[in-house]
Amino acid sequence: MYTITDKKVLSPIDYFVEVEASHVARAWKPGQFVVLMAHEKGERIPMSVYRADDGKIGMFIRKLGKTSLQIFNEFNVGDSLWSVAGPLGTPIEVKKYGTVVFASDAVCGHAENYATLRQMKEAGNHTISIQSFKDEEDVYPEQFLAKSVADEHYITTSDGSVGIKGNYLDVIRDLIEQDKVDIIFAGGVLGTLAKLAELTRPYGIPTMTTVRQIMVDGTGMCGSCRILYDGQIKFACRDGPMFDAHKVDWEDVLKRETRFLEQEKLAKEMYLKKINESHGKEVV
Amino acid sequence: MAKIIKERVETPERPVEERTKSFIEVNLGYTFEIAQKEAERCLQCPANYAPCIKGCPVHIDIPAFISKIKEGDIKEALRIIWKDNTLPAITGRVCPQEDQCEKVCVVGKVGTAVNIGKLERFVADYAREKGIDKELLEEELKKIESKNKKVAIVGSGPAGLTAAGELAKMGYKVTVFEALHEVGGVLIYGIPEFRLPKDILKSELDKLDKLGVEIKKDHIVGKTVTLEELSGEYDAVFIGTGAGTPRFLNIPGILLGSIYSANEFLTRVNLMKAYKFPEYDTPVNVGKKTIVIGAGNTAMDAARSALRLGSEVTVAYRRGFEDMTARIEEIHHAKEEGVRFEFFLNPVEFIGNENHKVKAVKFEKMKALDERDSRGKRKIVGTGEYVTLEADTVIIAIGLEPNKIISESSGFKVNPDGTLVVDEHLRTTMKGVLAGGDAIRGEATVILAMGDGKKAAAAIDEFLSSGEPWPDEIKQVSF
C-alpha cells in the first residue's frame, strides 16, 4: 500500500505529495526517479523525487495532464496510489567537485534541485541553487525551495516580481563570467536545457541535464524514451535520465515530447469535463 | 493395428470478421468430444521410442496423457502433464509445436501430425473449467513438507513462475520479485489477449498463491534491492529476467515519433490496455498504414494488434517466407485477418513529415544466395534497388537482448551478447544464484524458459540439501 501521508499546494500549477514507499526510499539516490500509477487503469508516469526519508518519498507534481489532475483532485492524505516502482535510472555521482550549480525552471527540476544539492552540500561542495518561476504567484513556499541546502540561492521570475528578472540562464551567464562554476546540473523545461547546453558548450563547463522523455515501464524494456546521445541510441530511463548536455541531440529530444499530444489533450479534456460536471464549477 | 486417420480434427476458430474488431481469443479449442476424436489418432508410440517426447523441450509423456484423454480421465492426463510442465494452458497456446513435438510425430509422416498442442491446451482448459486442477493441487499441497529455507526469484515470466511453483512444491519459502505492477512478464506485457487470455494467467497465479508463493511487485532487482542483498537474505536466488531490451535499427529517422519498438507497442496495448483508451489512461497511436519490421511471433502479435486497432498492416521482412520464425498458426491467422507480407525488403531509412512522424519507409530489395548461415538460413545480399512504402506507423520487431540492469549492478560473468554465463546446472558465477530463460538464452521460447525454471528448481534443491560447494569456475554450457 502506497499511502499518501502529506499533500500541499506549492503554486497554482504545482503540488507536493508524500507517499509511503519504503522499498524505494531506502535505495533512492539523487538522479534517480520513480514510476507511479494512480489507479488500476492509470498510466505509468515517471516522477522526480524531492526527498526520500523515513520510508517515504516526496514528489513535486505539475497539474499538466489527466493523471496529475486526478491525483490533485481525488487523492488525499490516507488514500493510496496503485503502484510506485523504483528507484529507476542511474544515480549522479555525488562527490566533491568544488562549486556545484543546480538550475531548474519547472516542477521536476525544482525537486531535483533540492535533492541533488542536499547531498552535494554534505559532500563538501559549495552549492549554488537557481530556481526560475513565471511570477510571484508561482514561487514555491520557502520550505520547499532549495534555500536550506544552498550556500547561494537565486530566484528568478520572468516578470521580475521576485528576485532577478529573467531565467536561470541569465544567472548562469553571470556566474560563468565570475569564473566560479565547476559543474552545472539542471532540470526542468527541455527547451531551456537545450539552450543551457549551447551556453556552456564554448566554456567546456561540465553540464548535466535531466532528459525527461515519455516512458512506459521505466526499466529499459520499451525504448519509448530513446534519445540520440553521442551518435548512439540511449534510453533516458536506464542510461539517464541525467545526461551530459553537450552530447544530447536536443532537436530530436524536443520533438519526441509531442508523440501523444492529441491523446493527452483528449484525456485531459474528458477528465476536466467529468469533474466540472460533478462539481458544477471550474477546477483548473 | 488401428488404421491411421490421416486428417487431424481441426479446432474451431472465431470468424475473421468477428476477431479483427476485438481482442478476444481466436482459437476456441477442442470440446471434450472432438478432443477424444483427435486423441484417437495418436498411435501410442512406446515411451522409450516416442519421437514426440524427444521433440518436446521438457519431455512431457505425450502418448500417456493422450491415452488418458481417450479414456476420458482428464485428471490423470493433467497429472501426467504436470510432472514436466505446470503451465499447459499457456504452452498449449504459445509453443511452436510444429517445430517440436508435432514435427516428429509418426502420424505426420503419412498425414497431418496429431494436434498435440491443442490436446494439451484442452486438458488444461477442461481441468480449469471443471475445477479438476484445483483438486489435483490440493492433493499436491498435502504432500508438501515445509523446508526451513528461502528462495528469491527475480522476474515473474515463464521461467520465474515455473521455478517458483516447483520450489514451493518442494517446501521452500519462495518470494518472487517483479519490476512491473503486474505479474507474468512476457505473458502479460507481450502476448496479446487474442492469443493468451489474461484470465488463464490469473488462474495460474492463483495456484502459486495457494502454494504460498509471495510476490513483490514494483521491485526492480538491481535498483530497489541489489542481488547481493538478496543473496544475503535468501538461501538461493533464481534469475529469470528475460531478454527485455528491444533492438533498434540505427538508420536515419529512428527517433521519429510514430516508430515503436514491438515491446513498447505491445506493452501499451496488452499491459496498459491502450486498446481501451480513454477508459484506460495509456494511449497508443496507430495510423491508417502500419509497417511491422520483423518476422517472429512478436512481429505477428504487433501486426495483428495494429490491425485490430483499425490500421492496414504490412509485415516487411528482409528474408523470405521460409525463414520466418513465427508459429505457423500465427502467420496463418495474420494472413486470414488481412495482414499483408512483403519479403526481401531491408529498411534503410524512415522518412518523416513536418510533425516528426513517419510517412514512409525506404527499403533496399534483397536477394537470397544458395549459401546458408550458421542458423541454416539462406544468406541475403542487397540488390542496390530501392523501394519506398507509405506508412504512418512503424513497429520494429527485430529482436531483444537481455536488460543490463541485473548484470551491470552485480559482479556476474556475462557473455558478449549480454546473456549471463551459466553451467549445465544453470549456476551463475555468483554463489547460490542460478539463472534461466531468455536471460541466459538470448531469445528463445516460453517452453524453454519453463524448462529452465524447472531444472533450476531441481538444482537449487540439490545445492541446498547436499551442501555441496559452489564451483570456483563456471563453464558456459552451449544451448
Short mmCIF file of N, CA and C in Angstrom, two decimals, chain B residues 140-289:
data_model
loop_
_atom_site.label_atom_id
_atom_site.label_comp_id
_atom_site.label_asym_id
_atom_site.label_seq_id
_atom_site.Cartn_x
_atom_site.Cartn_y
_atom_site.Cartn_z
N GLU B 140 -1.55 -32.28 -4.10
CA GLU B 140 -0.12 -31.98 -4.03
C GLU B 140 0.23 -31.19 -2.78
N LEU B 141 -0.68 -30.27 -2.41
CA LEU B 141 -0.44 -29.44 -1.21
C LEU B 141 -0.26 -30.31 0.03
N LYS B 142 -1.04 -31.37 0.09
CA LYS B 142 -0.97 -32.26 1.25
C LYS B 142 0.39 -32.94 1.37
N LYS B 143 1.01 -33.14 0.20
CA LYS B 143 2.29 -33.87 0.20
C LYS B 143 3.48 -32.97 0.55
N ILE B 144 3.27 -31.65 0.55
CA ILE B 144 4.40 -30.74 0.74
C ILE B 144 4.93 -30.79 2.17
N GLU B 145 6.23 -31.01 2.30
CA GLU B 145 6.87 -30.94 3.61
C GLU B 145 7.68 -29.66 3.65
N SER B 146 7.30 -28.79 4.54
CA SER B 146 7.91 -27.48 4.59
C SER B 146 9.38 -27.54 4.97
N LYS B 147 10.21 -26.84 4.18
CA LYS B 147 11.64 -26.77 4.48
C LYS B 147 11.92 -25.38 5.02
N ASN B 148 12.87 -25.30 5.91
CA ASN B 148 13.12 -24.00 6.54
C ASN B 148 14.14 -23.19 5.74
N LYS B 149 13.91 -23.09 4.43
CA LYS B 149 14.86 -22.36 3.60
C LYS B 149 14.11 -21.44 2.64
N LYS B 150 14.74 -20.29 2.32
CA LYS B 150 14.08 -19.28 1.50
C LYS B 150 14.77 -19.12 0.15
N VAL B 151 13.94 -19.00 -0.90
CA VAL B 151 14.49 -18.78 -2.24
C VAL B 151 13.85 -17.53 -2.84
N ALA B 152 14.68 -16.69 -3.44
CA ALA B 152 14.18 -15.50 -4.15
C ALA B 152 14.18 -15.76 -5.65
N ILE B 153 13.11 -15.35 -6.30
CA ILE B 153 13.01 -15.49 -7.75
C ILE B 153 12.95 -14.08 -8.32
N VAL B 154 13.80 -13.81 -9.30
CA VAL B 154 13.81 -12.47 -9.90
C VAL B 154 13.14 -12.53 -11.27
N GLY B 155 11.98 -11.89 -11.38
CA GLY B 155 11.24 -11.90 -12.63
C GLY B 155 10.09 -12.89 -12.58
N SER B 156 8.91 -12.47 -13.02
CA SER B 156 7.74 -13.34 -12.92
C SER B 156 7.23 -13.80 -14.27
N GLY B 157 8.15 -13.98 -15.21
CA GLY B 157 7.78 -14.55 -16.52
C GLY B 157 7.72 -16.07 -16.43
N PRO B 158 7.66 -16.74 -17.58
CA PRO B 158 7.52 -18.20 -17.57
C PRO B 158 8.62 -18.94 -16.79
N ALA B 159 9.87 -18.47 -16.86
CA ALA B 159 10.95 -19.14 -16.13
C ALA B 159 10.75 -18.97 -14.63
N GLY B 160 10.52 -17.74 -14.21
CA GLY B 160 10.38 -17.44 -12.79
C GLY B 160 9.16 -18.11 -12.18
N LEU B 161 8.03 -18.06 -12.88
CA LEU B 161 6.81 -18.67 -12.34
C LEU B 161 6.96 -20.17 -12.18
N THR B 162 7.61 -20.81 -13.17
CA THR B 162 7.81 -22.25 -13.09
C THR B 162 8.72 -22.61 -11.93
N ALA B 163 9.84 -21.88 -11.81
CA ALA B 163 10.77 -22.15 -10.71
C ALA B 163 10.07 -21.95 -9.37
N ALA B 164 9.26 -20.88 -9.29
CA ALA B 164 8.55 -20.58 -8.04
C ALA B 164 7.62 -21.72 -7.66
N GLY B 165 6.85 -22.21 -8.63
CA GLY B 165 5.90 -23.29 -8.38
C GLY B 165 6.61 -24.57 -7.96
N GLU B 166 7.67 -24.91 -8.68
CA GLU B 166 8.40 -26.15 -8.38
C GLU B 166 9.01 -26.10 -6.98
N LEU B 167 9.63 -24.97 -6.66
CA LEU B 167 10.31 -24.85 -5.35
C LEU B 167 9.29 -24.84 -4.21
N ALA B 168 8.15 -24.18 -4.45
CA ALA B 168 7.11 -24.15 -3.42
C ALA B 168 6.60 -25.57 -3.15
N LYS B 169 6.48 -26.36 -4.23
CA LYS B 169 6.02 -27.75 -4.07
C LYS B 169 7.05 -28.58 -3.31
N MET B 170 8.32 -28.19 -3.41
CA MET B 170 9.35 -28.92 -2.67
C MET B 170 9.39 -28.47 -1.21
N GLY B 171 8.63 -27.43 -0.88
CA GLY B 171 8.56 -27.00 0.51
C GLY B 171 9.37 -25.75 0.84
N TYR B 172 9.97 -25.13 -0.18
CA TYR B 172 10.74 -23.91 0.09
C TYR B 172 9.81 -22.71 0.23
N LYS B 173 10.28 -21.73 0.97
CA LYS B 173 9.56 -20.47 1.11
C LYS B 173 10.02 -19.58 -0.04
N VAL B 174 9.11 -19.26 -0.95
CA VAL B 174 9.50 -18.58 -2.19
C VAL B 174 8.96 -17.15 -2.25
N THR B 175 9.83 -16.21 -2.63
CA THR B 175 9.41 -14.83 -2.88
C THR B 175 9.81 -14.44 -4.29
N VAL B 176 8.84 -13.94 -5.06
CA VAL B 176 9.11 -13.52 -6.44
C VAL B 176 9.18 -11.99 -6.48
N PHE B 177 10.22 -11.46 -7.10
CA PHE B 177 10.37 -10.02 -7.27
C PHE B 177 10.05 -9.63 -8.71
N GLU B 178 9.10 -8.73 -8.89
CA GLU B 178 8.69 -8.31 -10.23
C GLU B 178 8.81 -6.79 -10.35
N ALA B 179 9.40 -6.32 -11.45
CA ALA B 179 9.62 -4.88 -11.64
C ALA B 179 8.32 -4.14 -11.97
N LEU B 180 7.44 -4.80 -12.71
CA LEU B 180 6.22 -4.12 -13.15
C LEU B 180 5.12 -4.22 -12.08
N HIS B 181 3.98 -3.61 -12.38
CA HIS B 181 2.87 -3.61 -11.43
C HIS B 181 1.96 -4.82 -11.62
N GLU B 182 2.27 -5.65 -12.61
CA GLU B 182 1.51 -6.87 -12.85
C GLU B 182 2.48 -8.05 -12.99
N VAL B 183 1.99 -9.22 -12.68
CA VAL B 183 2.82 -10.42 -12.71
C VAL B 183 2.64 -11.16 -14.05
N GLY B 184 3.70 -11.77 -14.55
CA GLY B 184 3.57 -12.59 -15.75
C GLY B 184 4.66 -12.36 -16.79
N GLY B 185 5.39 -11.25 -16.65
CA GLY B 185 6.45 -10.98 -17.62
C GLY B 185 5.89 -10.92 -19.03
N VAL B 186 6.57 -11.59 -19.96
CA VAL B 186 6.15 -11.54 -21.37
C VAL B 186 4.72 -12.05 -21.56
N LEU B 187 4.26 -12.92 -20.65
CA LEU B 187 2.92 -13.47 -20.78
C LEU B 187 1.85 -12.39 -20.58
N ILE B 188 2.22 -11.33 -19.85
CA ILE B 188 1.24 -10.27 -19.61
C ILE B 188 1.50 -9.03 -20.46
N TYR B 189 2.78 -8.69 -20.67
CA TYR B 189 3.02 -7.46 -21.45
C TYR B 189 3.20 -7.75 -22.94
N GLY B 190 3.58 -8.98 -23.27
CA GLY B 190 3.95 -9.26 -24.65
C GLY B 190 2.90 -9.96 -25.48
N ILE B 191 2.39 -11.07 -24.97
CA ILE B 191 1.48 -11.89 -25.77
C ILE B 191 0.06 -11.34 -25.65
N PRO B 192 -0.57 -11.01 -26.77
CA PRO B 192 -1.89 -10.36 -26.70
C PRO B 192 -3.00 -11.28 -26.20
N GLU B 193 -4.03 -10.64 -25.73
CA GLU B 193 -5.24 -11.28 -25.23
C GLU B 193 -5.83 -12.27 -26.24
N PHE B 194 -5.78 -11.92 -27.54
CA PHE B 194 -6.42 -12.80 -28.54
C PHE B 194 -5.66 -14.11 -28.73
N ARG B 195 -4.45 -14.18 -28.16
CA ARG B 195 -3.66 -15.41 -28.27
C ARG B 195 -3.55 -16.09 -26.90
N LEU B 196 -3.52 -15.29 -25.85
CA LEU B 196 -3.41 -15.85 -24.50
C LEU B 196 -4.26 -14.99 -23.56
N PRO B 197 -5.52 -15.40 -23.33
CA PRO B 197 -6.38 -14.59 -22.46
C PRO B 197 -5.77 -14.45 -21.06
N LYS B 198 -5.85 -13.24 -20.53
CA LYS B 198 -5.19 -12.95 -19.25
C LYS B 198 -5.84 -13.70 -18.08
N ASP B 199 -7.09 -14.12 -18.24
CA ASP B 199 -7.75 -14.91 -17.18
C ASP B 199 -7.03 -16.23 -16.93
N ILE B 200 -6.45 -16.78 -18.00
CA ILE B 200 -5.73 -18.05 -17.87
C ILE B 200 -4.51 -17.86 -17.01
N LEU B 201 -3.80 -16.76 -17.27
CA LEU B 201 -2.63 -16.45 -16.48
C LEU B 201 -3.03 -16.24 -15.02
N LYS B 202 -4.14 -15.55 -14.84
CA LYS B 202 -4.60 -15.24 -13.49
C LYS B 202 -4.88 -16.55 -12.72
N SER B 203 -5.47 -17.50 -13.40
CA SER B 203 -5.76 -18.77 -12.75
C SER B 203 -4.47 -19.50 -12.35
N GLU B 204 -3.43 -19.37 -13.18
CA GLU B 204 -2.14 -19.97 -12.82
C GLU B 204 -1.53 -19.27 -11.60
N LEU B 205 -1.71 -17.95 -11.55
CA LEU B 205 -1.17 -17.19 -10.43
C LEU B 205 -1.89 -17.53 -9.13
N ASP B 206 -3.19 -17.81 -9.24
CA ASP B 206 -3.95 -18.24 -8.06
C ASP B 206 -3.34 -19.51 -7.46
N LYS B 207 -2.87 -20.39 -8.35
CA LYS B 207 -2.27 -21.65 -7.88
C LYS B 207 -1.00 -21.36 -7.08
N LEU B 208 -0.19 -20.43 -7.60
CA LEU B 208 1.04 -20.08 -6.88
C LEU B 208 0.70 -19.49 -5.52
N ASP B 209 -0.37 -18.73 -5.48
CA ASP B 209 -0.81 -18.13 -4.23
C ASP B 209 -1.16 -19.23 -3.23
N LYS B 210 -1.88 -20.24 -3.71
CA LYS B 210 -2.23 -21.37 -2.84
C LYS B 210 -0.99 -22.11 -2.34
N LEU B 211 0.05 -22.10 -3.18
CA LEU B 211 1.30 -22.76 -2.79
C LEU B 211 2.11 -21.91 -1.82
N GLY B 212 1.58 -20.73 -1.52
CA GLY B 212 2.24 -19.88 -0.53
C GLY B 212 3.36 -19.01 -1.09
N VAL B 213 3.40 -18.87 -2.42
CA VAL B 213 4.43 -18.03 -3.02
C VAL B 213 4.09 -16.56 -2.79
N GLU B 214 5.07 -15.82 -2.28
CA GLU B 214 4.86 -14.39 -2.05
C GLU B 214 5.36 -13.62 -3.27
N ILE B 215 4.60 -12.59 -3.68
CA ILE B 215 5.03 -11.83 -4.85
C ILE B 215 5.21 -10.36 -4.47
N LYS B 216 6.39 -9.82 -4.76
CA LYS B 216 6.64 -8.40 -4.52
C LYS B 216 6.72 -7.68 -5.86
N LYS B 217 5.67 -6.92 -6.16
CA LYS B 217 5.66 -6.14 -7.40
C LYS B 217 6.41 -4.83 -7.18
N ASP B 218 6.59 -4.08 -8.26
CA ASP B 218 7.24 -2.75 -8.20
C ASP B 218 8.66 -2.83 -7.64
N HIS B 219 9.27 -4.00 -7.68
CA HIS B 219 10.63 -4.16 -7.18
C HIS B 219 11.57 -4.45 -8.35
N ILE B 220 12.46 -3.53 -8.62
CA ILE B 220 13.42 -3.73 -9.70
C ILE B 220 14.71 -4.23 -9.08
N VAL B 221 14.97 -5.52 -9.25
CA VAL B 221 16.20 -6.06 -8.64
C VAL B 221 17.41 -5.49 -9.40
N GLY B 222 18.35 -5.00 -8.61
CA GLY B 222 19.45 -4.24 -9.21
C GLY B 222 19.31 -2.77 -8.89
N LYS B 223 18.08 -2.36 -8.56
CA LYS B 223 17.81 -0.96 -8.22
C LYS B 223 17.14 -0.87 -6.83
N THR B 224 15.97 -1.49 -6.71
CA THR B 224 15.23 -1.44 -5.45
C THR B 224 15.95 -2.26 -4.38
N VAL B 225 16.35 -3.45 -4.78
CA VAL B 225 17.23 -4.27 -3.94
C VAL B 225 18.33 -4.79 -4.84
N THR B 226 19.51 -4.96 -4.28
CA THR B 226 20.59 -5.47 -5.11
C THR B 226 20.60 -7.00 -5.01
N LEU B 227 21.26 -7.61 -5.96
CA LEU B 227 21.36 -9.05 -5.96
C LEU B 227 22.17 -9.53 -4.75
N GLU B 228 23.15 -8.72 -4.36
CA GLU B 228 23.96 -9.05 -3.19
C GLU B 228 23.07 -9.10 -1.95
N GLU B 229 22.15 -8.14 -1.84
CA GLU B 229 21.23 -8.13 -0.69
C GLU B 229 20.37 -9.39 -0.69
N LEU B 230 19.84 -9.73 -1.88
CA LEU B 230 19.00 -10.94 -1.98
C LEU B 230 19.80 -12.18 -1.60
N SER B 231 21.03 -12.22 -2.11
CA SER B 231 21.90 -13.35 -1.82
C SER B 231 22.14 -13.51 -0.33
N GLY B 232 22.25 -12.39 0.36
CA GLY B 232 22.47 -12.43 1.79
C GLY B 232 21.23 -12.89 2.55
N GLU B 233 20.08 -12.44 2.07
CA GLU B 233 18.84 -12.69 2.81
C GLU B 233 18.23 -14.05 2.49
N TYR B 234 18.46 -14.53 1.27
CA TYR B 234 17.85 -15.80 0.84
C TYR B 234 18.93 -16.88 0.70
N ASP B 235 18.49 -18.12 0.81
CA ASP B 235 19.45 -19.23 0.71
C ASP B 235 19.88 -19.49 -0.73
N ALA B 236 19.00 -19.13 -1.68
CA ALA B 236 19.35 -19.25 -3.09
C ALA B 236 18.51 -18.25 -3.88
N VAL B 237 19.00 -17.92 -5.08
CA VAL B 237 18.30 -16.94 -5.94
C VAL B 237 18.22 -17.51 -7.35
N PHE B 238 17.07 -17.34 -7.99
CA PHE B 238 16.95 -17.71 -9.41
C PHE B 238 16.63 -16.45 -10.21
N ILE B 239 17.39 -16.23 -11.27
CA ILE B 239 17.17 -15.07 -12.13
C ILE B 239 16.46 -15.49 -13.42
N GLY B 240 15.27 -14.93 -13.61
CA GLY B 240 14.53 -15.20 -14.85
C GLY B 240 14.04 -13.88 -15.40
N THR B 241 14.99 -13.01 -15.72
CA THR B 241 14.62 -11.64 -16.09
C THR B 241 14.40 -11.44 -17.58
N GLY B 242 14.54 -12.53 -18.34
CA GLY B 242 14.20 -12.45 -19.76
C GLY B 242 15.16 -11.63 -20.59
N ALA B 243 14.72 -11.38 -21.82
CA ALA B 243 15.51 -10.57 -22.75
C ALA B 243 14.72 -9.32 -23.00
N GLY B 244 14.76 -8.43 -22.03
CA GLY B 244 13.78 -7.34 -22.04
C GLY B 244 14.09 -6.09 -22.81
N THR B 245 15.23 -5.99 -23.46
CA THR B 245 15.55 -4.70 -24.09
C THR B 245 15.45 -4.79 -25.61
N PRO B 246 14.63 -3.94 -26.22
CA PRO B 246 14.45 -4.03 -27.67
C PRO B 246 15.65 -3.53 -28.45
N ARG B 247 15.89 -4.17 -29.58
CA ARG B 247 16.92 -3.68 -30.50
C ARG B 247 16.27 -2.69 -31.45
N PHE B 248 16.99 -1.64 -31.77
CA PHE B 248 16.51 -0.68 -32.77
C PHE B 248 17.44 -0.71 -33.96
N LEU B 249 16.94 -0.29 -35.12
CA LEU B 249 17.80 -0.18 -36.28
C LEU B 249 18.48 1.17 -36.20
N ASN B 250 19.79 1.21 -36.32
CA ASN B 250 20.45 2.50 -36.27
C ASN B 250 20.53 3.09 -37.68
N ILE B 251 19.35 3.51 -38.17
CA ILE B 251 19.27 4.10 -39.52
C ILE B 251 18.55 5.44 -39.41
N PRO B 252 18.69 6.32 -40.39
CA PRO B 252 18.09 7.65 -40.28
C PRO B 252 16.58 7.58 -39.99
N GLY B 253 16.14 8.45 -39.10
CA GLY B 253 14.72 8.57 -38.81
C GLY B 253 14.22 7.69 -37.67
N ILE B 254 15.12 6.98 -37.01
CA ILE B 254 14.69 6.02 -35.98
C ILE B 254 14.02 6.71 -34.78
N LEU B 255 14.28 8.02 -34.60
CA LEU B 255 13.67 8.71 -33.46
C LEU B 255 12.32 9.34 -33.80
N LEU B 256 11.83 9.14 -35.02
CA LEU B 256 10.53 9.71 -35.38
C LEU B 256 9.44 9.23 -34.41
N GLY B 257 8.47 10.13 -34.15
CA GLY B 257 7.51 9.91 -33.08
C GLY B 257 6.59 8.70 -33.25
N SER B 258 6.32 8.27 -34.47
CA SER B 258 5.36 7.18 -34.62
C SER B 258 6.04 5.84 -34.91
N ILE B 259 7.31 5.74 -34.50
CA ILE B 259 8.01 4.46 -34.62
C ILE B 259 8.11 3.85 -33.21
N TYR B 260 7.57 2.66 -33.08
CA TYR B 260 7.59 1.96 -31.79
C TYR B 260 8.51 0.75 -31.88
N SER B 261 9.08 0.38 -30.75
CA SER B 261 9.60 -0.98 -30.66
C SER B 261 8.36 -1.85 -30.46
N ALA B 262 8.44 -3.12 -30.84
CA ALA B 262 7.29 -4.01 -30.60
C ALA B 262 7.00 -4.08 -29.11
N ASN B 263 8.05 -4.03 -28.30
CA ASN B 263 7.87 -4.07 -26.85
C ASN B 263 7.06 -2.88 -26.34
N GLU B 264 7.37 -1.70 -26.84
CA GLU B 264 6.59 -0.53 -26.40
C GLU B 264 5.14 -0.66 -26.87
N PHE B 265 4.98 -0.99 -28.15
CA PHE B 265 3.64 -1.09 -28.72
C PHE B 265 2.80 -2.13 -27.97
N LEU B 266 3.39 -3.32 -27.79
CA LEU B 266 2.63 -4.40 -27.14
C LEU B 266 2.42 -4.12 -25.66
N THR B 267 3.38 -3.49 -25.01
CA THR B 267 3.20 -3.16 -23.59
C THR B 267 2.07 -2.16 -23.43
N ARG B 268 2.04 -1.16 -24.30
CA ARG B 268 0.94 -0.20 -24.25
C ARG B 268 -0.41 -0.93 -24.44
N VAL B 269 -0.45 -1.80 -25.46
CA VAL B 269 -1.72 -2.44 -25.80
C VAL B 269 -2.11 -3.51 -24.77
N ASN B 270 -1.17 -4.39 -24.42
CA ASN B 270 -1.53 -5.54 -23.56
C ASN B 270 -1.53 -5.18 -22.08
N LEU B 271 -0.38 -4.75 -21.59
CA LEU B 271 -0.26 -4.49 -20.15
C LEU B 271 -1.07 -3.28 -19.74
N MET B 272 -0.97 -2.21 -20.52
CA MET B 272 -1.61 -0.95 -20.12
C MET B 272 -3.02 -0.81 -20.72
N LYS B 273 -3.41 -1.78 -21.57
CA LYS B 273 -4.74 -1.80 -22.18
C LYS B 273 -5.08 -0.52 -22.95
N ALA B 274 -4.11 -0.08 -23.74
CA ALA B 274 -4.33 1.14 -24.53
C ALA B 274 -5.44 0.95 -25.55
N TYR B 275 -5.79 -0.32 -25.87
CA TYR B 275 -6.88 -0.53 -26.82
C TYR B 275 -8.21 -0.13 -26.21
N LYS B 276 -8.21 0.08 -24.90
CA LYS B 276 -9.43 0.56 -24.25
C LYS B 276 -9.31 2.05 -23.86
N PHE B 277 -8.34 2.78 -24.43
CA PHE B 277 -8.23 4.22 -24.19
C PHE B 277 -9.49 4.90 -24.72
N PRO B 278 -10.12 5.87 -24.06
CA PRO B 278 -9.66 6.53 -22.84
C PRO B 278 -10.20 5.95 -21.52
N GLU B 279 -10.85 4.77 -21.57
CA GLU B 279 -11.26 4.16 -20.29
C GLU B 279 -9.99 3.88 -19.46
N TYR B 280 -8.97 3.36 -20.15
CA TYR B 280 -7.64 3.23 -19.54
C TYR B 280 -6.83 4.44 -19.99
N ASP B 281 -5.93 4.91 -19.12
CA ASP B 281 -5.28 6.20 -19.38
C ASP B 281 -4.15 6.16 -20.41
N THR B 282 -3.60 4.98 -20.68
CA THR B 282 -2.43 4.92 -21.56
C THR B 282 -2.84 4.95 -23.03
N PRO B 283 -2.30 5.89 -23.79
CA PRO B 283 -2.66 5.94 -25.21
C PRO B 283 -1.74 5.10 -26.09
N VAL B 284 -2.20 4.81 -27.29
CA VAL B 284 -1.32 4.26 -28.33
C VAL B 284 -1.81 4.90 -29.62
N ASN B 285 -0.87 5.27 -30.46
CA ASN B 285 -1.22 5.97 -31.68
C ASN B 285 -1.04 5.04 -32.86
N VAL B 286 -2.12 4.63 -33.49
CA VAL B 286 -1.98 3.80 -34.68
C VAL B 286 -2.67 4.50 -35.83
N GLY B 287 -1.93 4.68 -36.91
CA GLY B 287 -2.48 5.41 -38.05
C GLY B 287 -3.23 4.50 -39.01
N LYS B 288 -3.29 4.92 -40.27
CA LYS B 288 -4.03 4.15 -41.27
C LYS B 288 -3.18 3.04 -41.88
N LYS B 289 -1.87 3.30 -41.94
CA LYS B 289 -1.00 2.29 -42.56
C LYS B 289 0.18 1.98 -41.65
#
